[in-house]
Short mmCIF file of C-alpha atoms and ligand atoms in Angstrom, two decimals:
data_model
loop_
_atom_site.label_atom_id
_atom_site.label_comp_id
_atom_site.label_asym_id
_atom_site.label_seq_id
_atom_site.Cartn_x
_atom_site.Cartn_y
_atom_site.Cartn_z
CA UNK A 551 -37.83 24.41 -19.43
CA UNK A 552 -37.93 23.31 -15.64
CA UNK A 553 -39.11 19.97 -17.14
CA UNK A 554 -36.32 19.03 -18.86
CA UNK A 555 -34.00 20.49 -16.74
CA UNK A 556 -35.54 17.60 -14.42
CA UNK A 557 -35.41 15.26 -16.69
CA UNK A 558 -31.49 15.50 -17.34
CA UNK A 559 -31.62 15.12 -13.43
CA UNK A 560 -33.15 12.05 -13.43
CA UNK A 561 -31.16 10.27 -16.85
CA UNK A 562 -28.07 11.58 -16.80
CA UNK A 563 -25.33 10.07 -13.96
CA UNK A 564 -24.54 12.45 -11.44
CA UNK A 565 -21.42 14.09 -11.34
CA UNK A 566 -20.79 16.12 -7.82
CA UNK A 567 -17.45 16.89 -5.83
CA UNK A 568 -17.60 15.50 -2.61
CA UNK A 569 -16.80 18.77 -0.67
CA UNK A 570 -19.70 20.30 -1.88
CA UNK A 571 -21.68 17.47 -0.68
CA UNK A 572 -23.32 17.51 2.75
CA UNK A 573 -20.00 16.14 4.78
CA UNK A 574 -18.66 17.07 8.23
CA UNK A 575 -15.42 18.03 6.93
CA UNK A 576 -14.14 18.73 10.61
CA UNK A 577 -14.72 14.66 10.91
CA UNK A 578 -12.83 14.60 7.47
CA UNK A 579 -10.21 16.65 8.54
CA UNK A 580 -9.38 14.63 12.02
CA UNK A 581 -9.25 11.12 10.48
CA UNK A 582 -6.73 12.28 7.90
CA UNK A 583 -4.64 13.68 10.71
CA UNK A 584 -4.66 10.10 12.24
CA UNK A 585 -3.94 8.84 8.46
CA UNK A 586 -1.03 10.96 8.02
CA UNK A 587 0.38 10.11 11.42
CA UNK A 588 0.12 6.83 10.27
CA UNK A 589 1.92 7.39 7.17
CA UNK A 590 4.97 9.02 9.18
CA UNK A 591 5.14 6.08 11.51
CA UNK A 592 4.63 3.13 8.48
CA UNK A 593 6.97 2.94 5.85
CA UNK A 594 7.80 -0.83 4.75
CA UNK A 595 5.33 -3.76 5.01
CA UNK A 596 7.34 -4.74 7.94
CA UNK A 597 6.31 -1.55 9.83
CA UNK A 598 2.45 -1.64 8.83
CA UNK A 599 2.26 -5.15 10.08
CA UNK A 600 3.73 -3.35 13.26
CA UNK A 601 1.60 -0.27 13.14
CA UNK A 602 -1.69 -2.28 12.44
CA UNK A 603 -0.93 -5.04 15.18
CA UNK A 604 -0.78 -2.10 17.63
CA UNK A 605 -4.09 -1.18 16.45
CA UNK A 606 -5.63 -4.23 16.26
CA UNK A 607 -4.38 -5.08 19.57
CA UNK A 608 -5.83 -1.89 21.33
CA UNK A 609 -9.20 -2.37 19.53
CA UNK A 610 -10.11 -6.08 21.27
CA UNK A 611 -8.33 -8.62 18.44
CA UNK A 612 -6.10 -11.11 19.44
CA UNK A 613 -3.71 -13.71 18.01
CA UNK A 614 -5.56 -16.82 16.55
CA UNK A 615 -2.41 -18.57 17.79
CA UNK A 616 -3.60 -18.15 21.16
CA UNK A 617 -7.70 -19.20 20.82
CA UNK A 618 -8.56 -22.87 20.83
CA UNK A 619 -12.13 -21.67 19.84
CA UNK A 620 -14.01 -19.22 18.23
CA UNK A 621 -17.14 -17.95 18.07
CA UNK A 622 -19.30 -15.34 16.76
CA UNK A 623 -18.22 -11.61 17.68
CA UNK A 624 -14.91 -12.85 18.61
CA UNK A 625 -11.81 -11.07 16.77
CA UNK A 626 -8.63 -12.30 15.95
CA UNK A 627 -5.96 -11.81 13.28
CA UNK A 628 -3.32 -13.27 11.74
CA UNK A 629 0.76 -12.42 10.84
CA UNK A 630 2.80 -13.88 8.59
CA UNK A 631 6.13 -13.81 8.23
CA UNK A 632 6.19 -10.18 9.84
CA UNK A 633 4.91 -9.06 6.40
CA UNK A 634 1.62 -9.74 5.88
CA UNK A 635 -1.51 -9.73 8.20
CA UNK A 636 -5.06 -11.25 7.89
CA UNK A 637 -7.26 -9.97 10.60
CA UNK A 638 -11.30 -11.40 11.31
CA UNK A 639 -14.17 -10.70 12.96
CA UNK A 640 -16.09 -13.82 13.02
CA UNK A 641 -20.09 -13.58 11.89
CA UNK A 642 -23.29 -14.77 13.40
CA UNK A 643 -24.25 -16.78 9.97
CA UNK A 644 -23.09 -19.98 8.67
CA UNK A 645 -19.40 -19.81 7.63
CA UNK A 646 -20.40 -21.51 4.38
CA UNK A 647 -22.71 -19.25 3.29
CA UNK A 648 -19.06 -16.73 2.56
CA UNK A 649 -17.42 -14.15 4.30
CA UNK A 650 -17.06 -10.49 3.11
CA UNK A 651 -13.40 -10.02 2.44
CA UNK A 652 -11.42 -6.83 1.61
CA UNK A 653 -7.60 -7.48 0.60
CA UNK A 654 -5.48 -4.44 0.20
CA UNK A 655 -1.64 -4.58 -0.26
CA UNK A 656 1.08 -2.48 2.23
CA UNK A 657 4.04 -2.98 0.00
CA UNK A 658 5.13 0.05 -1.88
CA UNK A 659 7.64 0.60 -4.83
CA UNK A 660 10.99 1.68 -3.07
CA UNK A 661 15.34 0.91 -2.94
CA UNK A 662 16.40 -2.40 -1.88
CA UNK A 663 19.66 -3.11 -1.08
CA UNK A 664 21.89 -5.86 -2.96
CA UNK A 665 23.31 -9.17 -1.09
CA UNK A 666 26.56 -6.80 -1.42
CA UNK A 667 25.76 -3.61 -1.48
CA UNK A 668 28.23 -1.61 0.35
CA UNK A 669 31.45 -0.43 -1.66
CA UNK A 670 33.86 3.01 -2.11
CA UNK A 671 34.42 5.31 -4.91
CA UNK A 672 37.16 8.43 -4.57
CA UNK A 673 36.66 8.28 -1.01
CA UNK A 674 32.89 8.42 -0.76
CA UNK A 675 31.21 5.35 0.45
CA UNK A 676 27.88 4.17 -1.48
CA UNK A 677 24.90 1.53 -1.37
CA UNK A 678 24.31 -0.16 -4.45
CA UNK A 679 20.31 -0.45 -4.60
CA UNK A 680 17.94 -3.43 -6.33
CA UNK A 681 14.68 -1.17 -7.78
CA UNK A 682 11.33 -2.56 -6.21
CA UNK A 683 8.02 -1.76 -7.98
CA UNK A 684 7.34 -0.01 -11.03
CA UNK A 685 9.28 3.41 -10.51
CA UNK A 686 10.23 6.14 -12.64
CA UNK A 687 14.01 5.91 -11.70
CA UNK A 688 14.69 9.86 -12.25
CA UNK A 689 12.11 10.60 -9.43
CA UNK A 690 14.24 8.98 -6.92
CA UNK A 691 17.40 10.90 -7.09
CA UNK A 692 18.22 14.09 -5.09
CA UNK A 693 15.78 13.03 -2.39
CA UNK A 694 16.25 12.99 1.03
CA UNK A 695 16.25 8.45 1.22
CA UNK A 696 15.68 6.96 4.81
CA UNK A 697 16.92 3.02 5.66
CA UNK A 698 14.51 0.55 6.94
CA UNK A 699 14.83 -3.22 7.50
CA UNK A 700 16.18 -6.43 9.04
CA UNK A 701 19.56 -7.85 8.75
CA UNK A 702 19.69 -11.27 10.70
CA UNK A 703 23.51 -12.18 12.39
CA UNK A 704 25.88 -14.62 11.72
CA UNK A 705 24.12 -15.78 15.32
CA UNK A 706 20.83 -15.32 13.78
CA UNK A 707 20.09 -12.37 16.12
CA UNK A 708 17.59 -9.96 13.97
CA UNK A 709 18.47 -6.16 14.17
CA UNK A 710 15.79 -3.49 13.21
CA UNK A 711 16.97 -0.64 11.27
CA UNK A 712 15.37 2.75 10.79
CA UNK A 713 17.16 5.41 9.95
CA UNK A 714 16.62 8.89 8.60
CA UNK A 715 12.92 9.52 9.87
CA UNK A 716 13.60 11.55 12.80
CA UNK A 717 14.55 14.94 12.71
CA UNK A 718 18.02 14.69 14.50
CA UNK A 719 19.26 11.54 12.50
CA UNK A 720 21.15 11.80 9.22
CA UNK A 721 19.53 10.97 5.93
CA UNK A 722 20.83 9.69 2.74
CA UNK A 723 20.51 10.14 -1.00
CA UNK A 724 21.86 9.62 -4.66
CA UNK A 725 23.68 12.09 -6.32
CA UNK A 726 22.40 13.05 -10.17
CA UNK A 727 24.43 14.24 -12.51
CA UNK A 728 24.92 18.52 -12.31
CA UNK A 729 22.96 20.14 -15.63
CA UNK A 730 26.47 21.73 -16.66
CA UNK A 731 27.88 18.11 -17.25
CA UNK A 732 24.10 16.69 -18.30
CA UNK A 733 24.51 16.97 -22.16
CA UNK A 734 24.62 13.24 -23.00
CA UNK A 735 21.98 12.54 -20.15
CA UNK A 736 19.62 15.25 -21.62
CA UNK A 737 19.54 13.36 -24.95
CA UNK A 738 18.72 9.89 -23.61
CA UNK A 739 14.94 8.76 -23.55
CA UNK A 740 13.22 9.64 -19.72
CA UNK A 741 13.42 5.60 -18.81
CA UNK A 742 16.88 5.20 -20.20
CA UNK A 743 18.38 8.77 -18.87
CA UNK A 744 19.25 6.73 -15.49
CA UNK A 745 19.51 3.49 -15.33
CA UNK A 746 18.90 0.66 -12.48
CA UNK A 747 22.58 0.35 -11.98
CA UNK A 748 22.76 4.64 -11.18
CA UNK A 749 20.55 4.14 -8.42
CA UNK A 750 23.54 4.00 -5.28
CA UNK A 751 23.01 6.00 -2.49
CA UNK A 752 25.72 8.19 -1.34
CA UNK A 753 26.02 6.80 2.73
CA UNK A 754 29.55 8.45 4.11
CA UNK A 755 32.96 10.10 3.21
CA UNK A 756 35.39 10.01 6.44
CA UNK A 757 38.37 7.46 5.83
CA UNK A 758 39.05 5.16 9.13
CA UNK A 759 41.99 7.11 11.08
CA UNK A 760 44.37 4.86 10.68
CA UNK A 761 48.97 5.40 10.44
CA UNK A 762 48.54 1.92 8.33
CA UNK A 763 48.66 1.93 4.87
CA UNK A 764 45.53 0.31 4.17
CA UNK A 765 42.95 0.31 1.10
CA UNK A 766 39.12 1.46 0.96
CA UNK A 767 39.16 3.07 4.55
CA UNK A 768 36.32 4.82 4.39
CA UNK A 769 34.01 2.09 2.93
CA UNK A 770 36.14 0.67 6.47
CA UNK A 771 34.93 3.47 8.42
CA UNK A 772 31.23 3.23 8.02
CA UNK A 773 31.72 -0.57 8.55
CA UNK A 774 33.07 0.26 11.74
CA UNK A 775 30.24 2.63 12.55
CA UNK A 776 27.67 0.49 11.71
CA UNK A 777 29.37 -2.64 14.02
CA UNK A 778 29.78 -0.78 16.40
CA UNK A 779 25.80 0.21 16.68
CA UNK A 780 24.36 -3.07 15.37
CA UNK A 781 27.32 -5.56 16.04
CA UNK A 782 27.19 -6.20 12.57
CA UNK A 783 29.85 -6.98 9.37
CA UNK A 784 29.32 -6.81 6.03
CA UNK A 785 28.66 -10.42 5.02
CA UNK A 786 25.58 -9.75 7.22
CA UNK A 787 24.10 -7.87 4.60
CA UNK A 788 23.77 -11.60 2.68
CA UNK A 789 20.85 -12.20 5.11
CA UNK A 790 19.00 -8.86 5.50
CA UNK A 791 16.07 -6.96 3.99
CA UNK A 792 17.28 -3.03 3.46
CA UNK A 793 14.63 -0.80 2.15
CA UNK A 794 15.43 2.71 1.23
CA UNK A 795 12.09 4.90 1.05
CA UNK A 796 11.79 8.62 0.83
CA UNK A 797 11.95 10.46 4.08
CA UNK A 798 9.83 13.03 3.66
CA UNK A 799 6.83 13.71 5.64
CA UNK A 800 3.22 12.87 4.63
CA UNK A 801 1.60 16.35 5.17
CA UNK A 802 -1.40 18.35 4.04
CA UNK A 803 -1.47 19.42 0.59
CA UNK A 804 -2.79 23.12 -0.68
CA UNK A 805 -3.99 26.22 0.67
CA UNK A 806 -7.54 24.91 1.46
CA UNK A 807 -5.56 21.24 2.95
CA UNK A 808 -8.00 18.97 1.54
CA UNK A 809 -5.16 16.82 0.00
CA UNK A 810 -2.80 14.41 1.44
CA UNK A 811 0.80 14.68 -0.02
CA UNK A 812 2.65 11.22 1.13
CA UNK A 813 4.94 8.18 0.29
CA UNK A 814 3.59 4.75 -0.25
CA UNK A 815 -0.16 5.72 -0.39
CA UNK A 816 -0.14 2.83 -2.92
CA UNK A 817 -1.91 1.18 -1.18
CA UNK A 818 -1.61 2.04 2.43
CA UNK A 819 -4.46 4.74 1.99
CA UNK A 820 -6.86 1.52 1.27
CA UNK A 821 -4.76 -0.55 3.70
CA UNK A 822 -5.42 1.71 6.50
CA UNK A 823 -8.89 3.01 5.61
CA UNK A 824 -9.98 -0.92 4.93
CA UNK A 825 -8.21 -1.75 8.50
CA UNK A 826 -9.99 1.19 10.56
CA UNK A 827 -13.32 0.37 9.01
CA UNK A 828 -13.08 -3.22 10.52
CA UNK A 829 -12.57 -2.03 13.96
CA UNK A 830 -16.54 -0.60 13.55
CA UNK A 831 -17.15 -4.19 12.89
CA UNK A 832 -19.43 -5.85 15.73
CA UNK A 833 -21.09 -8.88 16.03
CA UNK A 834 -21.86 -9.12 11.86
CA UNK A 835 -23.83 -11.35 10.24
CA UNK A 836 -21.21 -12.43 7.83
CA UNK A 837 -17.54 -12.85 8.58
CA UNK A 838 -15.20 -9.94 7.73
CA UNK A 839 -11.87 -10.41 7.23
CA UNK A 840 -9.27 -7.84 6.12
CA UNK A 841 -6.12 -9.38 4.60
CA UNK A 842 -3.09 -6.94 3.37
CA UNK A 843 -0.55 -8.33 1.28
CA UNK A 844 3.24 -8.18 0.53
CA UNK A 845 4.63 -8.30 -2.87
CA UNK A 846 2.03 -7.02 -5.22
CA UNK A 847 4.23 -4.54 -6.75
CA UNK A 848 6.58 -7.16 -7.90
CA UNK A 849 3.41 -9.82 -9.41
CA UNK A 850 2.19 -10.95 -5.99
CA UNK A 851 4.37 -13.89 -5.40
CA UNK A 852 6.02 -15.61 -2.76
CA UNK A 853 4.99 -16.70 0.62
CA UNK A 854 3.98 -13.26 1.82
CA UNK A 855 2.49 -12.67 -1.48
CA UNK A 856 -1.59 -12.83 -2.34
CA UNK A 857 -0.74 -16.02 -4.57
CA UNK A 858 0.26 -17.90 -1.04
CA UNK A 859 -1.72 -20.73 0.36
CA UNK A 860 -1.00 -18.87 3.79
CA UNK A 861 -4.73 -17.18 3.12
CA UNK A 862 -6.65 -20.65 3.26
CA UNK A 863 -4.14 -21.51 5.48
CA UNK A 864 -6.04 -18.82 7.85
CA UNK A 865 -9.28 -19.51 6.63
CA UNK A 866 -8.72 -23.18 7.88
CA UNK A 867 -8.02 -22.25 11.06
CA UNK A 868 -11.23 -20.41 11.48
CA UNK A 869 -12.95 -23.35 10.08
CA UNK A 870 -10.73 -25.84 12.04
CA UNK A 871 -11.57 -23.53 15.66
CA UNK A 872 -15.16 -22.69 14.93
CA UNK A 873 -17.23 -25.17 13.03
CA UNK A 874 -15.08 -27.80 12.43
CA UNK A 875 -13.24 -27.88 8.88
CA UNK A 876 -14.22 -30.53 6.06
CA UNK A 877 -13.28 -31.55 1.87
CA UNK A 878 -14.48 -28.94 -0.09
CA UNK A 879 -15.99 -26.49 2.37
CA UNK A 880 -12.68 -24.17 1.74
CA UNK A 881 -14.19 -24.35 -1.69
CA UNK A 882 -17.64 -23.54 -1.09
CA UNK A 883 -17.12 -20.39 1.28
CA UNK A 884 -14.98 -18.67 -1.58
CA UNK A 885 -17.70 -19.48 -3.94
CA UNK A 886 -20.04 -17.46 -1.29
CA UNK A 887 -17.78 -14.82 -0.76
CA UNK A 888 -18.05 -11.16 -1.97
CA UNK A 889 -14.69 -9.27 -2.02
CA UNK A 890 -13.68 -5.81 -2.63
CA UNK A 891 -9.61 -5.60 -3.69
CA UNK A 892 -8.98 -2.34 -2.07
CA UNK A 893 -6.39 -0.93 -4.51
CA UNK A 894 -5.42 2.75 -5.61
CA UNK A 895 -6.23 4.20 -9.34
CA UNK A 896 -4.52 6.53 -11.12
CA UNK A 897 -6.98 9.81 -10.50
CA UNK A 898 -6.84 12.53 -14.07
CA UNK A 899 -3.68 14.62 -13.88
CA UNK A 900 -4.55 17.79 -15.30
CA UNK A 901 -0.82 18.33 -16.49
CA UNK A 902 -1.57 15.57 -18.77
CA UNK A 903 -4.84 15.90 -20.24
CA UNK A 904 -3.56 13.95 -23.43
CA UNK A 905 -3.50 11.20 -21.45
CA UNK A 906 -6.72 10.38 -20.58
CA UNK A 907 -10.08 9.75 -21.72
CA UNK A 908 -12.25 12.32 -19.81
CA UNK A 909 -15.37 10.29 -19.25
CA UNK A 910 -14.10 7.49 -17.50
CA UNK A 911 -11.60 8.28 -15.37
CA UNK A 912 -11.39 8.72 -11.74
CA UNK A 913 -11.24 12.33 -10.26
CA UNK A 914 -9.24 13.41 -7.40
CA UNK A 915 -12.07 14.35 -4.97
CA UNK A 916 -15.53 12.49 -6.36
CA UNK A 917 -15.32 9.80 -3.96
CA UNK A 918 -13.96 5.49 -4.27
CA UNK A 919 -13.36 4.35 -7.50
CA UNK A 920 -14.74 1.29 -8.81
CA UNK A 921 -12.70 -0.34 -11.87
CA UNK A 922 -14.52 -2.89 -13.54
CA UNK A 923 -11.54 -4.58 -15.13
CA UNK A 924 -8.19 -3.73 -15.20
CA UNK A 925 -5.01 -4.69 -17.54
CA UNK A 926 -4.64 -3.38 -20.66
CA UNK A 927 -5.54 -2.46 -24.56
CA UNK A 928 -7.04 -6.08 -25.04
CA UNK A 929 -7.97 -6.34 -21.55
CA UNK A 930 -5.29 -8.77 -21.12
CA UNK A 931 -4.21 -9.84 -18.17
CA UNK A 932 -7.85 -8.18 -16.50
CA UNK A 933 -9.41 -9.63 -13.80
CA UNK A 934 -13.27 -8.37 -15.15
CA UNK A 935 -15.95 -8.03 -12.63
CA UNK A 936 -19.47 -9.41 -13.52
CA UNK A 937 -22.48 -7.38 -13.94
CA UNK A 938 -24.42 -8.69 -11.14
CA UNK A 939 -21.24 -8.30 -8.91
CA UNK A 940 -20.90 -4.29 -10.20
CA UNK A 941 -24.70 -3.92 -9.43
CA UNK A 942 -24.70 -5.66 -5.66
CA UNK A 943 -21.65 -3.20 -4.97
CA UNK A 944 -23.14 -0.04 -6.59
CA UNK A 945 -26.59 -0.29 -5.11
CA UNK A 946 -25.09 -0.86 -1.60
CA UNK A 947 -22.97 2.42 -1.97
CA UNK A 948 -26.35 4.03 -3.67
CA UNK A 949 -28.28 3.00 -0.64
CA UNK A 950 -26.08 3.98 2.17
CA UNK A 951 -25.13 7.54 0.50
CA UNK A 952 -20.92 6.38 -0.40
CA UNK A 953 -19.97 9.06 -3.44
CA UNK A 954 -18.47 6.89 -5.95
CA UNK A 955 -17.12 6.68 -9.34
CA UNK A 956 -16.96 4.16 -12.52
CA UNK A 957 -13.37 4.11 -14.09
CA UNK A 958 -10.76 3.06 -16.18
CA UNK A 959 -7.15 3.80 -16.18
CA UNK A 960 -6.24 6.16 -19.33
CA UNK A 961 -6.89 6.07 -23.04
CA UNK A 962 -6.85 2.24 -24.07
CA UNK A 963 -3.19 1.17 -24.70
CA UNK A 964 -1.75 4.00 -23.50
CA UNK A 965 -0.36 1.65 -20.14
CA UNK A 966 -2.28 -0.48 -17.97
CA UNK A 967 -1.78 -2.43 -14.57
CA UNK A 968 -3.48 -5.16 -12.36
CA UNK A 969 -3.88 -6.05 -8.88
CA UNK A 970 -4.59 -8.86 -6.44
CA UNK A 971 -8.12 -9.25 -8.01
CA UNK A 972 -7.55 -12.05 -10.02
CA UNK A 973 -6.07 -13.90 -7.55
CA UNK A 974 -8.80 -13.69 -5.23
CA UNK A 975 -10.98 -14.47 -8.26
CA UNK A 976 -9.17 -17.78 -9.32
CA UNK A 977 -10.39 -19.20 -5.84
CA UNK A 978 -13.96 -18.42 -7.01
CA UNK A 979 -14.87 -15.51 -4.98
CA UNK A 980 -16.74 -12.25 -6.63
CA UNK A 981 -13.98 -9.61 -6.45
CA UNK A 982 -13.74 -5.92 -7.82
CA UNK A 983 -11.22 -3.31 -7.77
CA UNK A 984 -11.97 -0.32 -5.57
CA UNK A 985 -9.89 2.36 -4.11
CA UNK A 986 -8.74 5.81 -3.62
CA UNK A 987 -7.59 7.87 -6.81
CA UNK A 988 -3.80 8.71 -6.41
CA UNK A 989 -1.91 11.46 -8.29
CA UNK A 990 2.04 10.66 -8.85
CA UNK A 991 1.14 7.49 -8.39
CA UNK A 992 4.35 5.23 -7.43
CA UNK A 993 6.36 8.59 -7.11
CA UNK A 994 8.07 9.60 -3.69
CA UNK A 995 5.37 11.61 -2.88
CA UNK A 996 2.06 10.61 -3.87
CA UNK A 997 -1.60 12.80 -3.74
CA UNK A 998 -4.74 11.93 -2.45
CA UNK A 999 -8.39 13.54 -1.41
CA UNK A 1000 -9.08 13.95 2.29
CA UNK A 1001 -13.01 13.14 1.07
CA UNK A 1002 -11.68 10.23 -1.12
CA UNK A 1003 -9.55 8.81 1.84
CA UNK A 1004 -13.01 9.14 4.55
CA UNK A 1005 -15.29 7.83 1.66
CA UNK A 1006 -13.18 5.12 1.45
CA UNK A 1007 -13.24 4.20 5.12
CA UNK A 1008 -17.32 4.46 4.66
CA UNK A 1009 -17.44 2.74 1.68
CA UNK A 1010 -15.37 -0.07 3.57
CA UNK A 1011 -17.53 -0.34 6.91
CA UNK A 1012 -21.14 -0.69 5.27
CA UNK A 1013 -19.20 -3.55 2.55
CA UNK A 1014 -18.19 -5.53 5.74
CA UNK A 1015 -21.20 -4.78 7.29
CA UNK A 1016 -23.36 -6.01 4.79
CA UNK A 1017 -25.58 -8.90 5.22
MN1 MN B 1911 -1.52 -0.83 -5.52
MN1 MN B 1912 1.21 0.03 -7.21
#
């Protein structure tokens, strides 16, 4: 009996939640604390770029901008555009021999404003709102909505906005339909029941106090308010970037708090877990580089987005300040380099079991995910690691004791998605998807493991590390 029972040991593939593994979960607990602080100070791309510059900066990187040369040990980072950030420590080996990359994304599905968003309805004033991302457009009404962004002056001055975080400033939200008048709504398909053009966000009711008889006064009013705190008018709004995210806080999740309940953890949970392992990073053999995107919840594009040249761009520097850049060599580092695309999975939902085909999914609490391939039924659209590429990431984890897990993303055709894999793999590197399993993914307030969100931040460290 005892024979076989080892014998199922040693075939089968092990299947253990990480909590009952042998983990400090004190550790566990603090660097979620740090995470979730994070969260509540990092809403927008714009304010991760902020948040991880700070970090970066405290923790001995600095500015390529301002280095003529580097050298081994040294390092640096990158920002573009305010919106995206590479950051580097340069390695003791060759540059050509490849760099160890890990590219995670810090945009998150969210409200943007219009070019003209601000008009008045029966004496309530309202936002009308572009959808960003793939949301589920019922999820985002009756929430409390807070305002983030730039909106750049006639005089090209550039005023910050953030509104709706702290506890003694107002917040805003849209206004669904009441279930006594919801008769017609109730009938409509989920997707259809309210539509892009629904989404406006309730921002102010008090007409301007005016004796003049004078139309839309209180659409005047909060026009009045806002110039007189930003010295703005509304044609401003033409040149500005208005996100509306949820305001709630990230917080621990459940009785035992080994959860994280927050908004945006697509991706920031790999953004900030792939950023924090990099600051372990000394004097490697390879070059590490962390680079978090904008825009891949809208298909990557744009000069913030991973499909930018502003990547080599960076990568030519460090050749251009270190060993001197030539033809081709661009080329041959990215056909050296190893690269993890540190992107969220959907983890099983149990309210859904339907959904999902048990034995490969990813598990909320079992560790990273790896995902092979992405896209969907036909693998279309997938960018499909190779064998030998799965192995060399599965026996480092295997060797340096990182719980992981071997997914997909739901029964086949059931949905699908991608991420900035493929892009990395066009230029030739070896790339794979891994990240933390999220529940509500793209919803106001998405769930992840404390263990998954530390294993992650292991799992990082040794793949940069690695020689
Ligand atoms: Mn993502
Ligand atoms: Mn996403």
């Amino acid at each position: 009996m005892e024979h076989t029972k080892n014998l199922k040991e040693k075939l089968f593939r092990k299947k253990q939640n990480g909590w009952e593994m042998n983990i400090d979960k004190e550790e566990i607990q603090n660097f979620s604390k740090e995470y979730i602080s994070f969260l509540n100070k990092a809403k927008t791309e714009r304010e991760c770029v902020k948040e991880f510059t700070k970090i970066l900066d405290e923790n001995g990187f600095q500015n390529i901008k301002n280095k003529e040369n580097l050298k081994a040990g040294d390092k640096i980072y990158y920002i573009n555009r305010q919106k995206n950030i590479y950051a580097a420590v340069i390695g003791q080996e060759d540059l050509k021999n490849g760099f160890n990359i890990i590219g995670a994304h810090i945009d998150s599905p969210r409200l943007d404003l219009k070019p003209n968003p601000l008009y008045e309805s029966e004496d309530l004033a309202l936002f009308k709102t572009h959808y960003y991302g793939g949301i589920k457009k019922y999820q985002w009404v009756n929430i409390p909505l807070s305002m983030h962004g730039v909106i750049v002056t006639k005089d090209n001055q550039k005023i910050e906005i953030n509104i709706g975080e702290k506890d003694d400033e107002p917040i805003f939200t849209i206004a669904d339909l009441l279930p006594h008048l919801s008769k017609q709504q109730d009938k409509k398909k989920l997707e259809e029941a309210i539509s892009g053009e629904d989404l406006n966000i309730l921002v102010g009711s008090i007409p301007y106090e005016t004796d003049e008889e004078i139309s839309e006064k209180v659409k005047l009013n909060i026009l009045n308010i806002l110039n007189k705190k930003y010295g703005i008018v509304e044609r401003d709004f033409v040149s500005s970037e208005i996100e509306f995210t949820p305001a709630m806080k990230a917080k621990s999740l459940g009785f035992d708090q080994s959860l994280v309940a927050g908004y945006g953890q697509d991706d920031r949970v790999c953004a900030y877990t792939s950023i924090r392992a990099l600051l372990n990073v000394n004097n490697p053999k390879k070059t590490a580089i962390c680079l978090l995107a904008d825009k891949e919840e809208i298909g990557s594009m744009g000069n913030t987005g991973m499909s930018s040249r502003t990547f080599e761009y960076f990568i030519n520097e460090i050749l251009n300040k270190t060993i001197g850049n030539k033809p081709g060599l661009l080329d041959e580092i990215f056909q050296n380099t190893k690269v993890l695309s540190a992107d969220v999975t959907g983890a099983y939902n149990p309210n859904y079991p339907s959904t999902y085909e048990k034995n490969n999914e990813s598990y909320i609490g079992y560790g990273i995910s790896i995902i092979k391939y992405t896209g969907s039924a036909s693998k279309g659209g997938a960018s499909d690691a190779n064998a030998e590429y799965v192995g060399y990431i599965r026996n480092l984890f295997e060797k340096n004791n990182i719980a992981y897990q071997n997914s997909e993303m739901g029964k086949i055709g059931i949905g699908g998605g991608g991420t900035i894999a493929y892009i990395l793999a066009d230029k030739g590197t070896d790339v794979i998807d891994c990240g933390v399993p999220v529940l509500s993914m793209h919803s106001p307030y998405e769930i992840t493991s404390k263990f998954d969100i530390y294993n992650a931040y292991k799992a990082y460290e040794v793949f940069y590390k690695d020689e």
